[in-house]
Short mmCIF file of C-alpha atoms in Angstrom, two decimals:
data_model
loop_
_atom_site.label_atom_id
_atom_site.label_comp_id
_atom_site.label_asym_id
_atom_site.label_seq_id
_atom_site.Cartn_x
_atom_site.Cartn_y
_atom_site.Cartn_z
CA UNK A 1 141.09 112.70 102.28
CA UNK A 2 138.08 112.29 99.31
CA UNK A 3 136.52 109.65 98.83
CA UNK A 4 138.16 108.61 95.33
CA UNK A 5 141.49 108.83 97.05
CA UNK A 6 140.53 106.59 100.52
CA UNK A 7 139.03 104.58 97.54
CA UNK A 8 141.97 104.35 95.43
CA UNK A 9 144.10 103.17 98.57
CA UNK A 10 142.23 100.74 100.12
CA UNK A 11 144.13 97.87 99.23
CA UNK A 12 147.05 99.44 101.20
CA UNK A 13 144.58 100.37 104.09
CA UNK A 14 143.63 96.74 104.75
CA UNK A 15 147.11 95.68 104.44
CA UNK A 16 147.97 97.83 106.90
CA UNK A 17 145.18 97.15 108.76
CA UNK A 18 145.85 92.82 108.75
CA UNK A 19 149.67 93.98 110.07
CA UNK A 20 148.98 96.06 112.55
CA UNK A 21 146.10 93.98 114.05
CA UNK A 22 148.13 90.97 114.14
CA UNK A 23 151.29 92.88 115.70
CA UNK A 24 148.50 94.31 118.39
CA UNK A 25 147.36 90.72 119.21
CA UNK A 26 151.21 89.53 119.45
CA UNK A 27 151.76 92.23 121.43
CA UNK A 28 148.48 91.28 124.36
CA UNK A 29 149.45 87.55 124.09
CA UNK A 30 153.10 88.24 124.66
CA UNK A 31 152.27 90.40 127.60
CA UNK A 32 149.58 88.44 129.04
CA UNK A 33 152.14 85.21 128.70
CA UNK A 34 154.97 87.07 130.58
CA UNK A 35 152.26 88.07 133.43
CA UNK A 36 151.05 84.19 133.55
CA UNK A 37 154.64 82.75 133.39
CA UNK A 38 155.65 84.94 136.08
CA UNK A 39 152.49 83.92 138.23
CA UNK A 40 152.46 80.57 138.17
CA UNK A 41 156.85 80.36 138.48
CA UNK A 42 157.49 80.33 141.93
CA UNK A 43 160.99 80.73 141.24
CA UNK A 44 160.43 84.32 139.28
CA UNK A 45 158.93 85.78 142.48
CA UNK A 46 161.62 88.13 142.83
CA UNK A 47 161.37 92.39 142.88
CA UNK A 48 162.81 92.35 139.06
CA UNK A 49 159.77 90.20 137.76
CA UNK A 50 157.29 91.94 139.98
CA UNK A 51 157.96 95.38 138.29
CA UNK A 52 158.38 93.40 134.54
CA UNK A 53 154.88 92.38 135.49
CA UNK A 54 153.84 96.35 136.22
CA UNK A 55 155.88 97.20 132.71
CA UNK A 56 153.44 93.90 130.94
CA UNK A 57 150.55 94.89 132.11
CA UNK A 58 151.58 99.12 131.03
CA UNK A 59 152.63 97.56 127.92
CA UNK A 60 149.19 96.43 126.72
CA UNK A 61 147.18 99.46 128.13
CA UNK A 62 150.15 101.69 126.39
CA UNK A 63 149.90 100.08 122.98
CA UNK A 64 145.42 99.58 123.81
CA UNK A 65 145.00 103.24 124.15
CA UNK A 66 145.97 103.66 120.53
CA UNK A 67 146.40 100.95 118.25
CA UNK A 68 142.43 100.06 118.28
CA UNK A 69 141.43 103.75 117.16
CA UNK A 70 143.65 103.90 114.53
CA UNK A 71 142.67 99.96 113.17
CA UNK A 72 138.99 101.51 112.87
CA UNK A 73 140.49 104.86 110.87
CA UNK A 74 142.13 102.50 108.48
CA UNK A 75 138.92 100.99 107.44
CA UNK A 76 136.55 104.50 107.69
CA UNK A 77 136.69 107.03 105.19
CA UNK A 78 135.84 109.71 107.76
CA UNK A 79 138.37 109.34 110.54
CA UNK A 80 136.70 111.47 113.12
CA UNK A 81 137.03 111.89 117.11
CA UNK A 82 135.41 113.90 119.82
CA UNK A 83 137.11 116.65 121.85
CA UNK A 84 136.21 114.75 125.23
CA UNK A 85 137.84 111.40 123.64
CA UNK A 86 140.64 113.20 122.21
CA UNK A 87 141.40 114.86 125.43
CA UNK A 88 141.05 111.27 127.11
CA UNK A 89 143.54 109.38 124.86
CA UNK A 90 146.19 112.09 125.12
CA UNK A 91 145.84 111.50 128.90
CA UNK A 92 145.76 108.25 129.15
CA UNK A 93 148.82 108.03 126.21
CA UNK A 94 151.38 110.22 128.08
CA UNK A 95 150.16 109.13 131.29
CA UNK A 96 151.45 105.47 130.46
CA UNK A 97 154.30 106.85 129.11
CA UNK A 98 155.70 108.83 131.69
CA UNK A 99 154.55 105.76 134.52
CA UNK A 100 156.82 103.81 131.81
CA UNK A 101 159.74 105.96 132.17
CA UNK A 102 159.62 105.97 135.62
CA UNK A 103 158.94 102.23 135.84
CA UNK A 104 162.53 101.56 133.94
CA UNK A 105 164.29 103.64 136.30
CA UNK A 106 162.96 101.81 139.10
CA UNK A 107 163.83 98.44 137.48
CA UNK A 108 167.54 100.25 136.64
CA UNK A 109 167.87 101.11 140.43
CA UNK A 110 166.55 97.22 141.63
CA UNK A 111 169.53 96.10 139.18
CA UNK A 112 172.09 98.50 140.59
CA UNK A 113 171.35 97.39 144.15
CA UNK A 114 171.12 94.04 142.71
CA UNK A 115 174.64 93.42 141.70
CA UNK A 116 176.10 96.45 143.50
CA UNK A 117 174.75 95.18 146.52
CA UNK A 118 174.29 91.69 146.45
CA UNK A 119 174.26 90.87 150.26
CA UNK A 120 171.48 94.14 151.08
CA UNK A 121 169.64 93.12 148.62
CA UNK A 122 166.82 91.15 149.89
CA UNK A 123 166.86 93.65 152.90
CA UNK A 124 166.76 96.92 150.56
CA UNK A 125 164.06 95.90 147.52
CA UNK A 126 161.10 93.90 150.51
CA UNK A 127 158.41 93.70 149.63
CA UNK A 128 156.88 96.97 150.64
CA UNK A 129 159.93 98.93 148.88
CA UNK A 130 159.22 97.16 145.86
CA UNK A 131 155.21 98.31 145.89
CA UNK A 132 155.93 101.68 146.97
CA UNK A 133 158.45 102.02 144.10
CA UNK A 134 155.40 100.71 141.87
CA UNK A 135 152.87 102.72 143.14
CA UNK A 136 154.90 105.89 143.10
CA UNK A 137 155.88 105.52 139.50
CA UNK A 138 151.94 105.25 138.59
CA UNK A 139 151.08 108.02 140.69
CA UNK A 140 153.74 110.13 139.33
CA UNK A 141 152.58 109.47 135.57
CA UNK A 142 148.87 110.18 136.65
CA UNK A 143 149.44 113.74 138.52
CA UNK A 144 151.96 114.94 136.53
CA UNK A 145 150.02 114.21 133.13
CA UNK A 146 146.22 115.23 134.44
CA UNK A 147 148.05 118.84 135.47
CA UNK A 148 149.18 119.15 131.48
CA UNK A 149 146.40 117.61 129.74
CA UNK A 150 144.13 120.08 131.54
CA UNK A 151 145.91 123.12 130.94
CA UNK A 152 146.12 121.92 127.57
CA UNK A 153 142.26 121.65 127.26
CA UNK A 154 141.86 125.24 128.59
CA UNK A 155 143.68 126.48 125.37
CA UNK A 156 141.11 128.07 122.66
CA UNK A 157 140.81 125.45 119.15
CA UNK A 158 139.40 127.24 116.16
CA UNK A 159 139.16 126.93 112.64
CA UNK A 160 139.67 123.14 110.92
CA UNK A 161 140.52 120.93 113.64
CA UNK A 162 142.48 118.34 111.50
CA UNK A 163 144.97 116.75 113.49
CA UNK A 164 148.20 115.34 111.32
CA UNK A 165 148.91 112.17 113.40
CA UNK A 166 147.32 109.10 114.06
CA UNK A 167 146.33 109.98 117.70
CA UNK A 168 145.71 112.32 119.92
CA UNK A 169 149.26 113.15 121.36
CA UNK A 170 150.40 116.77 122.77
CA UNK A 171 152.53 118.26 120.01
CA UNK A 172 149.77 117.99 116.95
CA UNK A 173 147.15 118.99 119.45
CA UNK A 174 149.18 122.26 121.00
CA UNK A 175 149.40 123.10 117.19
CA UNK A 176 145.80 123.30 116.40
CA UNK A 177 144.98 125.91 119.49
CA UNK A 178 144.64 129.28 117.68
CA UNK A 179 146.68 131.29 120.35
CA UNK A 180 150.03 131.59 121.95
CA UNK A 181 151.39 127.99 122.97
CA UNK A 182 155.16 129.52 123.72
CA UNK A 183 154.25 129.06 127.11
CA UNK A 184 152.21 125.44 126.54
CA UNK A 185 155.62 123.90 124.38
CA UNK A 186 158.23 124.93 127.07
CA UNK A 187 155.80 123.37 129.90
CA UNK A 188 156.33 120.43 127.54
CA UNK A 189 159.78 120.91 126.80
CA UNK A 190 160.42 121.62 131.23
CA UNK A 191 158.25 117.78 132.04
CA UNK A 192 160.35 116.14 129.22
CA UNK A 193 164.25 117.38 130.13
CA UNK A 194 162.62 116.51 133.67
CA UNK A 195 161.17 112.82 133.48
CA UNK A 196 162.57 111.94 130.27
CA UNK A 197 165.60 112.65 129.92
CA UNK A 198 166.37 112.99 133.60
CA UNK A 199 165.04 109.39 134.07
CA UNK A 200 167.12 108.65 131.76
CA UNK A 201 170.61 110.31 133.00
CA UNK A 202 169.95 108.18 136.28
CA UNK A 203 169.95 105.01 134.55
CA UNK A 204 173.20 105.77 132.49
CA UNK A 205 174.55 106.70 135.87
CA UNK A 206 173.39 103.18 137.38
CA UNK A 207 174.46 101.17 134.51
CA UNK A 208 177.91 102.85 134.84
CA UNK A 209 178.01 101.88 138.22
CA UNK A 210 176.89 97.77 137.65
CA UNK A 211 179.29 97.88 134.45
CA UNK A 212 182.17 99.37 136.61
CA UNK A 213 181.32 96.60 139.34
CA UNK A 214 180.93 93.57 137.12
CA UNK A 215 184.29 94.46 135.40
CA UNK A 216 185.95 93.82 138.80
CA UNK A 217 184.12 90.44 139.16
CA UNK A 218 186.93 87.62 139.29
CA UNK A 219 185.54 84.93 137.64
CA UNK A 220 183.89 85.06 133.61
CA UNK A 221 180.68 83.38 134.60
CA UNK A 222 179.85 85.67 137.23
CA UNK A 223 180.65 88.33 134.82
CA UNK A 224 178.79 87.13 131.97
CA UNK A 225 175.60 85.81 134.40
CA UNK A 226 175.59 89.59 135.95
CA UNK A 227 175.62 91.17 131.95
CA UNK A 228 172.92 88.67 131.07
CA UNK A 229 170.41 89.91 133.86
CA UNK A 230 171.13 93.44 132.40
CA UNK A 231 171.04 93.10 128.67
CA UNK A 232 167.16 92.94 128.56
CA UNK A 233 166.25 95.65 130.46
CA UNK A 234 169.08 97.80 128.67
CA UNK A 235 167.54 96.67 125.05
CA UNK A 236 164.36 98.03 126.38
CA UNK A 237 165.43 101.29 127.47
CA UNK A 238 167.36 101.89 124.46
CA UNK A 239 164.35 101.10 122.31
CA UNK A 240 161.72 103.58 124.98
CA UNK A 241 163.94 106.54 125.58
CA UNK A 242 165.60 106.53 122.18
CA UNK A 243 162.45 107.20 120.59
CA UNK A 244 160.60 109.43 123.25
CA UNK A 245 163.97 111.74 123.58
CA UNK A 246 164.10 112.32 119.85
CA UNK A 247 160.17 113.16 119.73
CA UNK A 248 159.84 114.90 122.98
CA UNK A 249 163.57 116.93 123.23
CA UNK A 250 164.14 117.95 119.47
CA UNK A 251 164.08 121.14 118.31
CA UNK A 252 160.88 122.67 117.19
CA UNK A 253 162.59 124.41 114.32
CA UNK A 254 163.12 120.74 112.81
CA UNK A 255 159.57 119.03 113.64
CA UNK A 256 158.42 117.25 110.76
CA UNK A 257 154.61 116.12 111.34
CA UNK A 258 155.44 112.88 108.96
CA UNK A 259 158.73 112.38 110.88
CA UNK A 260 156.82 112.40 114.26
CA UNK A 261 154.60 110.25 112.96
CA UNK A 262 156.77 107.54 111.99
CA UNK A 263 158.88 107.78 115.38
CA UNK A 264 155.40 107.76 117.44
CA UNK A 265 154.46 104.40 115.17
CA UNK A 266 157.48 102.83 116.44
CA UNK A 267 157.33 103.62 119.98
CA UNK A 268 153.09 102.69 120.22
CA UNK A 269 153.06 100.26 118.17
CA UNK A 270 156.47 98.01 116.76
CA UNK A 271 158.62 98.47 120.31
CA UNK A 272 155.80 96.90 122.78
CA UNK A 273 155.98 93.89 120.76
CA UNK A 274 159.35 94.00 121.54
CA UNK A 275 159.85 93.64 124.79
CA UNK A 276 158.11 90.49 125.14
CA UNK A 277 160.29 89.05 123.41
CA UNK A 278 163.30 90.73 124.72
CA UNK A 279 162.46 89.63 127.65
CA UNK A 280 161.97 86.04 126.44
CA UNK A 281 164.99 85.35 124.69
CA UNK A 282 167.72 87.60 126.13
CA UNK A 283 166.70 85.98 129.86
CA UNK A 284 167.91 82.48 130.93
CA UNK A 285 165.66 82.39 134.06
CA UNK A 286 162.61 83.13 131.85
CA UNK A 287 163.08 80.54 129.32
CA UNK A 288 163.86 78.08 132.06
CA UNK A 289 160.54 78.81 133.67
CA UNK A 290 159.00 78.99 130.42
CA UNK A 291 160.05 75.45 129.39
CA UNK A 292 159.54 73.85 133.09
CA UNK A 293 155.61 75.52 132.98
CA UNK A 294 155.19 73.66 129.56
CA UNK A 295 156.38 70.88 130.51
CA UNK A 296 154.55 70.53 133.48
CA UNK A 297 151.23 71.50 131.64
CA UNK A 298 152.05 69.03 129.14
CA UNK A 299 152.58 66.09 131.61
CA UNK A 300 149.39 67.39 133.34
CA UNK A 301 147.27 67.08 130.08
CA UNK A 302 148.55 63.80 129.26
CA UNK A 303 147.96 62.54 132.89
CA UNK A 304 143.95 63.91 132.75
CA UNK A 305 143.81 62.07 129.19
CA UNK A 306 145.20 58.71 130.72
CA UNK A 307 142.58 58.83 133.55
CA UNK A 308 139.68 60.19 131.20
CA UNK A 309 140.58 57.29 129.42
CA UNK A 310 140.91 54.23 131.77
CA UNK A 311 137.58 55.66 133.71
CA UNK A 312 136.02 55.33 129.97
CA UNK A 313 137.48 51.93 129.26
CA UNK A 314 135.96 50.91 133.24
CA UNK A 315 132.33 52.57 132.86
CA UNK A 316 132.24 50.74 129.02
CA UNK A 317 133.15 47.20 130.81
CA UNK A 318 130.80 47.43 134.00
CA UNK A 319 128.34 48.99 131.96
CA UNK A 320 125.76 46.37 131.72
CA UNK A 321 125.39 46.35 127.36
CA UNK A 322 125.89 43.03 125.14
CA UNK A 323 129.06 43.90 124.27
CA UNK A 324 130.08 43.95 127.79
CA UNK A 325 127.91 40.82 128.60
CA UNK A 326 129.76 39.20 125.61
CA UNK A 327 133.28 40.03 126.95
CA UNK A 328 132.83 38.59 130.43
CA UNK A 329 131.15 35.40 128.59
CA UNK A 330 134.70 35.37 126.68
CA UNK A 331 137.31 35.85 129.54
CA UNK A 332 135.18 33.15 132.00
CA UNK A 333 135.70 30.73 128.73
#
């Protein structure tokens, strides 16, 4: 882009640049709230809030390793990065990606034993299960991404390196490499039928399974408690894989850079704000917690004001001044 047009449009740049900063900082708070609230609730110390807590804290690097490269191309006319850092972000992108996909299926799997299951439960998801399930999902997303992102890197990049996408993510980067990539795009196309949309088979097959079993429930609270432990997590994974499966799995006979970009947008940037609030409003147990904690807080504050104050109104009254002197003469007459 020349200068006359970054010029021209910089109204629109630092529009979009006040939006998508404030839907970044939404998006941390949110997170970082849902971590907290979880923490400090005693009663939220269960496996399904221990891996919401690993899907938070994902959430903010996910949306970090993005959004706060392309607020400083909004507001620079030459929007420039190095090979090393572009090679780093497309890492650390799909890396948190795939851990993400994996992450969902875990928490689809802790519902289906959940409700399934409901007198294993405790003795299936302990503890340990639930931090190997954790841990495997983040190793999974780091091996299987550092294998692709360096065979990526080995391809040869000639000629005007001008990526057409906002970051540094495989498809646009594949396309700059100036040989054959036939063998680079079904590598691609192999890890997403595999992760993606095999991730994503298993937790259509799970949700069959708790639908089928809450159907049979006999009373319609149990029902409707069992659907409303569900709906948040299915919201989510609607929202992740509906994106990443039309990016990842269409054909590339019908990739549209402009398209991409718009999907990638919503998926980095719009659906981690999201799921804080998802999470929020579509869960009884977290609202409960959430008003309890501010409640509590609230009381707290108001009890440290009420001593701060009657310690003040004590030290003013022994202190030895005139106006204290003055008082004392008052009250003995």
């Amino acid at each position: 882009t020349n200068w006359y047009e970054w010029s021209r449009d910089w109204d629109i740049l630092v529009l979009l640049f006040l939006v998508f900063r404030l839907i970044y900082l939404l998006n941390i708070i949110g997170n970082i709230v849902i971590i907290l609230l979880i923490k400090l609730s005693p009663s939220l110390h269960t496996p399904m809030y221990f891996f919401l807590v690993n899907l938070s804290f994902l959430e903010m690097c996910y949306t970090t390793s993005v959004v706060p490269q392309m607020l400083v191309h909004l507001l620079v006319e030459h929007k420039s990065i190095s090979i090393v850092g572009c090679a780093a972000q497309m890492y650390v992108f799909t890396t948190l990606g795939l851990t993400e996909c994996c992450l969902l299926a875990t928490m689809a799997y802790d519902r289906y034993v959940a409700i399934c299951h409901p007198l294993q439960y405790t003795l299936i998801m302990s503890s340990r299960v639930c931090v190997c399930l954790a841990a495997a999902s983040w190793v999974t997303g780091f091996l299987v991404e550092a294998a692709q992102t360096t065979w990526i890197s080995t391809l040869p990049f000639c000629g005007p390196q001008q990526i057409h996408h906002f970051f540094c993510d495989i498809l646009p980067v594949v396309k700059l490499a100036c040989a054959d990539t036939s063998m680079n795009e079904m590598a691609l196309f192999g890890v997403s039928m595999l992760f993606i949309m095999g991730l994503f088979l298993l937790i259509l097959v799970s949700y069959v399974r708790i639908i089928s079993t809450i159907l049979k429930m006999p009373s319609a609270e149990s029902r409707h408690k069992a659907f409303s432990t569900c709906s948040a997590h299915l919201m989510v994974v609607t929202l992740f894989f509906g994106t990443a499966l039309f990016t990842y799995l269409q054909p590339r006979s019908s990739y549209s850079p402009d398209t991409d970009k718009m999907i990638s947008l919503m998926y980095t940037v719009v659906t981690p704000l999201l799921n804080p609030v998802i999470y929020t409003l579509r869960n009884k147990e977290v609202k409960g917690a959430l008003k309890k904690t501010l409640a509590r807080n609230f009381f707290s504050l108001q009890k440290r004001f009420f001593l701060l104050s009657l310690k003040s109104l004590l030290w003013l009254f022994s202190a030895p001044s005139p106006v204290n002197v003055i008082f004392k003469e008052t009250c003995l007459i």
